[in-house]
Amino acid sequence: MSASGIDSVDERLRLSRALLTATAGMMRSTDPAMMFRAICDALPAASPRIQLAWLVLGELDTPILHPEYAVGPAAVYAEAVQVPRSPQAAEHCPVRDAIRRWEAVSGNIPASGGAAGAAGLRSLLALPLGRAGNGLNGLIVLYADRPDYFEQVGMALFQAFVHLGNASLEQAALLNNLTHLATHDLLTGVLNRRGIQESMERELARSQRRQLPFSVLLFDIDRFKLVNDRLGHREGDIVLRCVADAAHAVLRNEDYLGRWGGEEFICLMPETDCETALTLAERIRRAVRETPIAVSSGELQVTVSVGVASYPGDGESLDKLIATADSALYQAKRSGRDRVVCASRVEQHVHSLGNMLDAALRERRIVAAYQPIVDLATGEVVAEETLARLITPDGDIIPAGDFIEAAQQLQLLHRIDHTILMQAFSHCVTGLKTGMNRLNHFVNISADLLRHRELVEEILAAACEHCRGCGDAIGDTKPMIIEITERELLADIDQARELLLPFTEFGLRLALDDFGSGYSSYQYLADLPVQFIKIDGSLVRRVSEPKVRAILEGIQGMAEQLGVITLAEFIESAETEARLREIGIHWGQGYYYGKPIIISSQGLLGSLPALAAPGI
């Protein structure tokens, strides 16, 4: 027992146990604030002699230090503590001296020592933890009710704890860095897909418990592929960083921004309803549009399209919510890009069409219509395109352009493709067997169908059976040609080739649809066994313009060298036909030659309403 009435051995044992327990907890934690608070909580609980423990985290070289957290019988005193930064304080104040020397420093408090003395505090110990200046550090200050308390217990105990604490903080810093790398996108600095997914899962659980709304914004950079193709991936990376920075700058502190993949970003907005989310989405759209991006060729302006979905109205699971936001984003793109679309405002229409499609598929009211394709040199009908039509219970005919978008969003395209392909096979076989129709048959397929391998196998088995039934009527070249658009093909050309392989190996030929509307058509021509290119109607309609004519002449010249047949869509007049014939385009299709017609077992059933676009 010391002269001051302290059993130093007992005190040392108490504090050793508390510090060891706290250190073990620090080794398991990656949150510095929790680590420091655990120490503060442990020491006053271990010994009645320690009346107060308070802490400060982060930057310590500030004009005035205020306790951020305090615990112990004298915690009220901590509310008034202010530790100034001055030469006098550095020389006479143990707290400032500990920060300056970055080591444990103790001192006594006289009974007449102001508020501290009046609170019965007689000694203090300042413990700086971490590495000075690295940001991941803090200061713990302990107060005892006996003079020289910390010296009598033994400063070696506290100095050893400082070393252990520093090691724990360094480990926490390392783990935090590793966690940051695992959850953040290295290019843009925002959360990566894993990081934002985890944040959304936590927010969904919290919102379910507390019955709170939240919203997600899904946005991507319009025509970003063109930026990469024209300027290169290095400049594309600059654009990605600038868009992320512009979006992050206008978000609230509580919002989360993540890179969902490629040029697509997702924003999580806790406790945010749809109307507020729309306002914030519009703020992001404007911020990106108004941010000039410096690239090697000068300044570049880009835009984003945004889809908004809110919990719980637009979905009660993350998968549903994100799918709904994606549908809204798709609608924003279809509506002209550089705009914000709220899911709740389009979802009702989409699901209404979805119900109609489901019923039509069950009741076999998705049927094929056939539009003629003409050889421009001879005027002879050489092929026909098979197009999907929906017949309502009242007998009205709905063109594919009115329901394909909804089918794509609701993942029904593969079922429609399967239905139309089967009808096309039967139509082809009937024509061959009767000798009434020995044409080539173009049929659209989607990437959605290609990914359903079981349907592809079923389709090819049916095709094989039909071919056997036709016998010699087919000849060496099969009359079926599958069409696919560039937007349906995957960015990974090898994967696109693999998905198309079952059809091409069977002997079906491949046509690239909407040629000239995208930015990678030439790559697909080089890497896929394309035998037909269907020139996009937007170019065909402008054939009278000198620049467009030059483009079409270039396409035709390239096709001649590759041995590819060209087919122009949307021919609606004799003048357009004549200009295309002059250029050398091989085949043509459009209302000038005939609208799509539906043929039933009784003959002509109906034709496409005049307002619909040919080839759709």
Short mmCIF file of N, CA and C in Angstrom, two decimals, residues 30 49 309 402 599:
data_model
loop_
_atom_site.label_atom_id
_atom_site.label_comp_id
_atom_site.label_asym_id
_atom_site.label_seq_id
_atom_site.Cartn_x
_atom_site.Cartn_y
_atom_site.Cartn_z
N THR A 30 -11.99 -3.15 -36.96
CA THR A 30 -11.40 -2.29 -38.00
C THR A 30 -11.92 -0.86 -37.88
N ARG A 49 -10.55 4.20 -8.86
CA ARG A 49 -9.63 5.33 -8.78
C ARG A 49 -9.68 6.18 -10.07
N ALA A 309 -36.02 4.14 -59.56
CA ALA A 309 -36.98 3.20 -58.95
C ALA A 309 -36.92 3.38 -57.44
N ASP A 402 -44.92 -2.39 -81.37
CA ASP A 402 -45.72 -1.94 -80.24
C ASP A 402 -45.53 -2.78 -78.99
N ILE A 599 -50.71 -15.13 -93.08
CA ILE A 599 -51.35 -16.19 -93.86
C ILE A 599 -51.79 -17.29 -92.90
#
